Tab-separated table of C-alpha atoms and ligand atoms in Angstrom:
chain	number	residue	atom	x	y	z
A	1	UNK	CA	67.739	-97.912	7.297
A	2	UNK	CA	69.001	-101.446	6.783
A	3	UNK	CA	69.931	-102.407	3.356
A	4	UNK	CA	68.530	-106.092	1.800
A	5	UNK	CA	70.874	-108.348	1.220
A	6	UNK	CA	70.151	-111.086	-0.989
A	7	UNK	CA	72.613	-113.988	-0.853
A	8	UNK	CA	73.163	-117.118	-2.531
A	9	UNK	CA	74.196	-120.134	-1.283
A	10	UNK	CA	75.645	-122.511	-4.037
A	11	UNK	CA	75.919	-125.732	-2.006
A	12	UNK	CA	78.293	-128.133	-3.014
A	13	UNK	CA	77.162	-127.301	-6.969
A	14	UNK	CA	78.582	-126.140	-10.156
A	15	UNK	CA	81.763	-127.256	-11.416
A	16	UNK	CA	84.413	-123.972	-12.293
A	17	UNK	CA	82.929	-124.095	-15.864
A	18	UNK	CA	79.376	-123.825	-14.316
A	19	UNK	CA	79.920	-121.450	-11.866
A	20	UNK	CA	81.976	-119.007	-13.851
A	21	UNK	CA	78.508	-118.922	-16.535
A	22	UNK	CA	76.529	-118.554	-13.623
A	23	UNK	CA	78.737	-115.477	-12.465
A	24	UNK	CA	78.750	-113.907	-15.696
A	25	UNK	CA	75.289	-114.218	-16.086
A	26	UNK	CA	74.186	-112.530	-12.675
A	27	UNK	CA	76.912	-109.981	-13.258
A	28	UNK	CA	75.300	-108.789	-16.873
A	29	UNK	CA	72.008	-108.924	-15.771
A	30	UNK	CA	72.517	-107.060	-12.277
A	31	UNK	CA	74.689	-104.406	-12.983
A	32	UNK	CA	71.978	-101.560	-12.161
A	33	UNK	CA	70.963	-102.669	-8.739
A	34	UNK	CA	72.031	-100.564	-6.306
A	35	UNK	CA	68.668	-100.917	-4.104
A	36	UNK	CA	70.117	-103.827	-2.253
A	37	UNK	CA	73.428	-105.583	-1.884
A	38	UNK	CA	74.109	-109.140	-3.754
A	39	UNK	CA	76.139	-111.910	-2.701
A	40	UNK	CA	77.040	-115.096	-3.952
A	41	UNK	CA	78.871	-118.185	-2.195
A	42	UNK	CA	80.385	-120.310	-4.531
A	43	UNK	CA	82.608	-123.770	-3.266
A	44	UNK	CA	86.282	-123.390	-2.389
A	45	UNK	CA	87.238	-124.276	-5.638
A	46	UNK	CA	84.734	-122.208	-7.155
A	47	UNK	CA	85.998	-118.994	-5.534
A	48	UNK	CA	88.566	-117.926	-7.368
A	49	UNK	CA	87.361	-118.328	-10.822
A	50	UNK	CA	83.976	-116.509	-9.963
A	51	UNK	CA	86.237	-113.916	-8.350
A	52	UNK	CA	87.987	-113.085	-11.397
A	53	UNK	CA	84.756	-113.162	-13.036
A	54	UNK	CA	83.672	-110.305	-10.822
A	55	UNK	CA	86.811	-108.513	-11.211
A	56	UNK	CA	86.398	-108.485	-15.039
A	57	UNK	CA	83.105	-107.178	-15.013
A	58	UNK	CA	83.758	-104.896	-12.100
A	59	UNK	CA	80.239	-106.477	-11.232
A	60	UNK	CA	78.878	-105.460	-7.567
A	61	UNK	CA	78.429	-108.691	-6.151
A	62	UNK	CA	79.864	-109.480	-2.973
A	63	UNK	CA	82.114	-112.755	-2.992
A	64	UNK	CA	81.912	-115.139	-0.116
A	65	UNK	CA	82.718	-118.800	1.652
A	66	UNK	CA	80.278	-121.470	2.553
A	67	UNK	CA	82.521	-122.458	5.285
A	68	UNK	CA	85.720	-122.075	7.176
A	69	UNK	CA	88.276	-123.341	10.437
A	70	UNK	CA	89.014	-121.318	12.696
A	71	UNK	CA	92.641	-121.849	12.818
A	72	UNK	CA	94.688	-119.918	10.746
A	73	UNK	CA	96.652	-123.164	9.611
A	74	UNK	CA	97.954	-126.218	10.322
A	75	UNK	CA	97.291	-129.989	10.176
A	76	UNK	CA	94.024	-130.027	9.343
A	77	UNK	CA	93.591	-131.689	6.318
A	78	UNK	CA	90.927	-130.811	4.111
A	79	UNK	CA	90.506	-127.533	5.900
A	80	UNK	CA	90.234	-123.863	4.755
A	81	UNK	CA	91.366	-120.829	6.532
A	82	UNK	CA	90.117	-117.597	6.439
A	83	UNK	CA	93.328	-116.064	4.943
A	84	UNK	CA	92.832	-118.608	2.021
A	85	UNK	CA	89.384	-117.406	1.418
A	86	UNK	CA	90.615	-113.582	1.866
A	87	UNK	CA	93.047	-114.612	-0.858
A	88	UNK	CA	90.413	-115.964	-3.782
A	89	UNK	CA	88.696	-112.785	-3.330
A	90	UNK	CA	86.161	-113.244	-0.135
A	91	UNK	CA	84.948	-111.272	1.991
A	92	UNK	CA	82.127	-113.038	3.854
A	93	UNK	CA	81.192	-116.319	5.263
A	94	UNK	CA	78.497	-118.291	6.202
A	95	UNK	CA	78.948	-119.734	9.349
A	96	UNK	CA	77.032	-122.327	11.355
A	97	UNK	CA	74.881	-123.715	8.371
A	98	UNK	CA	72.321	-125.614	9.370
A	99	UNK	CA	74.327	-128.608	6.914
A	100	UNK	CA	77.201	-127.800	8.884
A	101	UNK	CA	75.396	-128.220	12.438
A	102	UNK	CA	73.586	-131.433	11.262
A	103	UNK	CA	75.723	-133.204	8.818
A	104	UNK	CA	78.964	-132.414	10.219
A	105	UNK	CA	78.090	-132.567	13.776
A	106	UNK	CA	79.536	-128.913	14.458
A	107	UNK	CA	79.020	-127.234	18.186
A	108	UNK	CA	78.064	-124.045	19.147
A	109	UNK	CA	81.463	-123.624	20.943
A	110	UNK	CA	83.140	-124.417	17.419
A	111	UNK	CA	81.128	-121.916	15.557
A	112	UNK	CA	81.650	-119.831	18.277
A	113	UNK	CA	86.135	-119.999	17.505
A	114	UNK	CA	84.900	-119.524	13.650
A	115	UNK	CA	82.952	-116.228	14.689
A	116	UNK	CA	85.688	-114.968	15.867
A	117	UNK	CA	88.616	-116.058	13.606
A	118	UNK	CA	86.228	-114.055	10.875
A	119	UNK	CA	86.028	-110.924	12.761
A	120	UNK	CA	89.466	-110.856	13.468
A	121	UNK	CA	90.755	-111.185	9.899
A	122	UNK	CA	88.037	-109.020	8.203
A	123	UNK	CA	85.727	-111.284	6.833
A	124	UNK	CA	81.982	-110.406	7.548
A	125	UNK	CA	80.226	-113.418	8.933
A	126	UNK	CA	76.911	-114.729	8.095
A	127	UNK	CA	75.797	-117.009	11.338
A	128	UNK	CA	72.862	-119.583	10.859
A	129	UNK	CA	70.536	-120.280	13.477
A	130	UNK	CA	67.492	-121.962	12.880
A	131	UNK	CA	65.103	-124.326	14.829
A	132	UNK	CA	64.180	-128.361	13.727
A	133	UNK	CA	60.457	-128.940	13.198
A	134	UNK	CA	60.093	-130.743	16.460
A	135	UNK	CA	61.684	-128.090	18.708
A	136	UNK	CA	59.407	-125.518	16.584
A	137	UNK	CA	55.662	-127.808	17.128
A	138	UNK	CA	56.782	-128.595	20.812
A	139	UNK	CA	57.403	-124.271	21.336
A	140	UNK	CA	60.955	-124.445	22.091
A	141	UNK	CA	61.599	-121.885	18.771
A	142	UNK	CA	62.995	-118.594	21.117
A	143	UNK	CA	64.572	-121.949	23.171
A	144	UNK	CA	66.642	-123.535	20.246
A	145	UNK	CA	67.353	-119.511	18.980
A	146	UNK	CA	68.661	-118.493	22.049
A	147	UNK	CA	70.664	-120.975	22.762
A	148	UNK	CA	72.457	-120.914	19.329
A	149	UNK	CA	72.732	-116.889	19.590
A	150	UNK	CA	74.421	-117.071	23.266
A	151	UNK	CA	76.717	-120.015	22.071
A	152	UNK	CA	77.865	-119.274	18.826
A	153	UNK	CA	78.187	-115.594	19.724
A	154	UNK	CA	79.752	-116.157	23.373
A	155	UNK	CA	82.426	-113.020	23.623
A	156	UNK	CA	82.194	-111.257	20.445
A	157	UNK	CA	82.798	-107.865	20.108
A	158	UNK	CA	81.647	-106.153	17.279
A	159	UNK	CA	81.617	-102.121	17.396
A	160	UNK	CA	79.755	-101.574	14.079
A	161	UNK	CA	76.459	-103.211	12.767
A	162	UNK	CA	78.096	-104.085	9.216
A	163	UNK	CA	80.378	-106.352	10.843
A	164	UNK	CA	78.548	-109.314	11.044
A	165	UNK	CA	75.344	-110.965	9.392
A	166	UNK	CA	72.579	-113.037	11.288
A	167	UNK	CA	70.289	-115.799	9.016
A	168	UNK	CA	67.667	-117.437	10.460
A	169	UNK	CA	66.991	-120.530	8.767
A	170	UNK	CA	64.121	-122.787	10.022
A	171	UNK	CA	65.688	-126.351	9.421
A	172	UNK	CA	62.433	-127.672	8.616
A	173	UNK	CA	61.840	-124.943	5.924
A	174	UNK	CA	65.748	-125.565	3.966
A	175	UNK	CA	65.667	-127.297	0.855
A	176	UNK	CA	62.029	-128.603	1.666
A	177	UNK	CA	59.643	-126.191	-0.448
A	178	UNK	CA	57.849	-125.114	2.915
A	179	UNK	CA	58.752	-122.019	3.754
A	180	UNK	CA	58.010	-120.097	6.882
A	181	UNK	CA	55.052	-118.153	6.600
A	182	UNK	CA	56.301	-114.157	6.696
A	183	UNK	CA	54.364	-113.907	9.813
A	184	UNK	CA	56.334	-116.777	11.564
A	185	UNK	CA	59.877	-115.323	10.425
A	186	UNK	CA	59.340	-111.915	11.444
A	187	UNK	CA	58.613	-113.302	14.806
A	188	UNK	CA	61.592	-114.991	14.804
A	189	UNK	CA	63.596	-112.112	13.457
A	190	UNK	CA	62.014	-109.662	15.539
A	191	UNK	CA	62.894	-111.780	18.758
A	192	UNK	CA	66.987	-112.625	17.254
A	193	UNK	CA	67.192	-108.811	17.346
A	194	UNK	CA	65.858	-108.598	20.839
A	195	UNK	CA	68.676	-110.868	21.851
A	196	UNK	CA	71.660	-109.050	20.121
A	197	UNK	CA	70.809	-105.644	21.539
A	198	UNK	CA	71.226	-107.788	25.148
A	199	UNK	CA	74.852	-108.622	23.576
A	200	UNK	CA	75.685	-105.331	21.931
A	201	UNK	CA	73.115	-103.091	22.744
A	202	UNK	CA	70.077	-101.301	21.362
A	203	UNK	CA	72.110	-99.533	18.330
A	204	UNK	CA	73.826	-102.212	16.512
A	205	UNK	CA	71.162	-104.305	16.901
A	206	UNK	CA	68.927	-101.741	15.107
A	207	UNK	CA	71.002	-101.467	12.094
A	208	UNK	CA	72.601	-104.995	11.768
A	209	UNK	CA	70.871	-107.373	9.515
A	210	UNK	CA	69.202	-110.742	9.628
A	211	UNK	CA	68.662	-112.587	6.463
A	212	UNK	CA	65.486	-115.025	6.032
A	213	UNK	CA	66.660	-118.601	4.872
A	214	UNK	CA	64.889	-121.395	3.933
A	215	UNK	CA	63.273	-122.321	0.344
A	216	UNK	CA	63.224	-118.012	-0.709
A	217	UNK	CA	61.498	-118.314	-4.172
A	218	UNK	CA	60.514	-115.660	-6.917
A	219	UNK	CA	57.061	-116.775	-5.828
A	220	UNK	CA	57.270	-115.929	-2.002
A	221	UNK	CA	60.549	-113.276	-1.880
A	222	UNK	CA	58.199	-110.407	-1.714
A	223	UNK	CA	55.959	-111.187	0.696
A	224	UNK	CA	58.969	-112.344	3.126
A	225	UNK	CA	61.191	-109.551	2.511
A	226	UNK	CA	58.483	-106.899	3.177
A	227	UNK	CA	58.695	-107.584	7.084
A	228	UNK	CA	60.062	-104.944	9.103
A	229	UNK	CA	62.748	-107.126	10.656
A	230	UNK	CA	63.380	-109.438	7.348
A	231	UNK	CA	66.218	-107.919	6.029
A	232	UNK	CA	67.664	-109.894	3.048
A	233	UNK	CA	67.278	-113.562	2.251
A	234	UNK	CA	69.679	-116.506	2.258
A	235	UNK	CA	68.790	-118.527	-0.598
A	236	UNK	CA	70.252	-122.534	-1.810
A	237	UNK	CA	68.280	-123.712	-4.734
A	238	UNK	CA	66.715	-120.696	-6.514
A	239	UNK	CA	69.917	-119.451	-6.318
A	240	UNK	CA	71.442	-121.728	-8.685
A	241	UNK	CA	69.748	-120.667	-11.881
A	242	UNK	CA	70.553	-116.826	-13.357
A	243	UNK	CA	66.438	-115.999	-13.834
A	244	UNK	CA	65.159	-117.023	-10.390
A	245	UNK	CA	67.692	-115.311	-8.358
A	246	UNK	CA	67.335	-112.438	-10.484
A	247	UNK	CA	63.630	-112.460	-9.902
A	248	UNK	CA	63.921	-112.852	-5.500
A	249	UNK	CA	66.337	-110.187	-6.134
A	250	UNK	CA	63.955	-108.055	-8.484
A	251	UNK	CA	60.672	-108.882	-6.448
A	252	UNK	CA	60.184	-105.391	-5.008
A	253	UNK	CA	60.015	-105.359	-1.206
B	301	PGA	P1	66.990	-123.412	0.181
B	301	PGA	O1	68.343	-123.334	1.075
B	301	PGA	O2	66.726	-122.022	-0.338
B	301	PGA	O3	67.322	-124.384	-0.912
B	301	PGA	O4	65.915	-123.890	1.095
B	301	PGA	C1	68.624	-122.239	1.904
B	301	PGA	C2	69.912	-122.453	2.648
B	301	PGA	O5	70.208	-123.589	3.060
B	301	PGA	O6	70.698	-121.506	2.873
């Protein structure tokens, strides 16, 4: 039985004042759930301070990065390495955002070094894939979604299910108020998990999970996180405010 996880995606939002009320607040309110796991993914800056948030509260959110380099150091100014984000308390990160792919130009080779570095240092990554709207309305969906899978996942090992995190994130659906209908994302998800059991094989690809991205709110959670292969939800605005994540995270699924 795969556990939901529901994870939030701050962005680049909430100054260390802001995100340290945000942290208190989800910590109070979501002390009792133990029906799914809760993470949170707060700026560089923003780590540390939410961390020791969490640490006061002994709250059970999870703690993670939005981003990383998959050196360990060096020149590489304005970087982060995963050691660094080990150090302000995380211990996942999202890899491959669809921001990061479009914005910053980033391969599936690159993502591919990231992958790894994460692995190899602990840190459970959560990989992005996710098809434009033109590759979806010209049917090149399991196209785009393979490719990304093969590339950013080219050579990892993983021997247990919990080590790593798959979220499929239309790009046309992220930020935009359109989400995919629950019908199209369990397609989706159902045909990721095809493809990791050809990497890892039919066990870990039964029990590892792949989160739903792309405009999650209170009002459509349930009816996305009911699908059989849906098994958390990545989630950027309605994450920002205490009472709507609560509610995605309260919708009953
Ligand atoms: P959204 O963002 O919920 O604001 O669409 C999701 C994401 O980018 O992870």
């Amino acid at each position: 039985m795969r556990k939901k996880l529901i994870a939030g995606n701050w962005k680049m939002h909430k100054t260390v004042n802001e995100a340290q009320i945000l942290a208190r607040q989800l910590a109070d309110r979501l002390s009792d759930v133990n029906f799914a796991d809760i993470a949170i993914f707060p700026s560089f800056v923003d780590l540390y301070p939410v961390n020791v948030i969490i640490r006061e509260k002994e709250s059970n959110i999870h703690l993670g990065a939005q981003n990383m380099h998959p050196e360990s150091n060096g020149a590489y100014t304005g970087e982060i390495s995963a050691d660094m984000l080990i150090s302000a308390g995380a211990t996942m990160v999202i890899l491959g955002h669809s921001e990061r792919r479009h914005i910053f130009l980033e391969t599936d080779s690159f993502i591919n070094r990231k992958v790894k570095t994460a692995l190899s240092t602990g840190l459970v990554p959560i990989l992005c894939i996710g098809e434009l709207l033109e590759e979806r309305k010209s049917g090149k969906t399991e196209q785009v979604l393979e490719k990304q899978i093969n590339g950013s996942l080219k050579d990892v090992k993983i021997n247990t299910a919990d080590k790593l995190i798959i979220a499929y994130e239309p790009v046309w659906a992220i930020g935009t108020g359109e989400n995919a209908t629950p019908e199209q994302a369990q397609q989706a998800h159902k045909f990721v998990r095809e493809l990791l059991a050809k990497h890892w094989g039919e066990d870990i690809a039964q029990n590892l999970r792949i989160l739903y991205g792309g405009s999650v709110k209170p009002n459509n959670a349930q009816s996305l996180l009911s699908q059989p292969d849906v098994d958390g939800a990545l989630v950027g605005g309605a994450s920002l405010d205490a009472d709507s994540f609560e509610k995605i995270i309260r919708s009953g699924y």
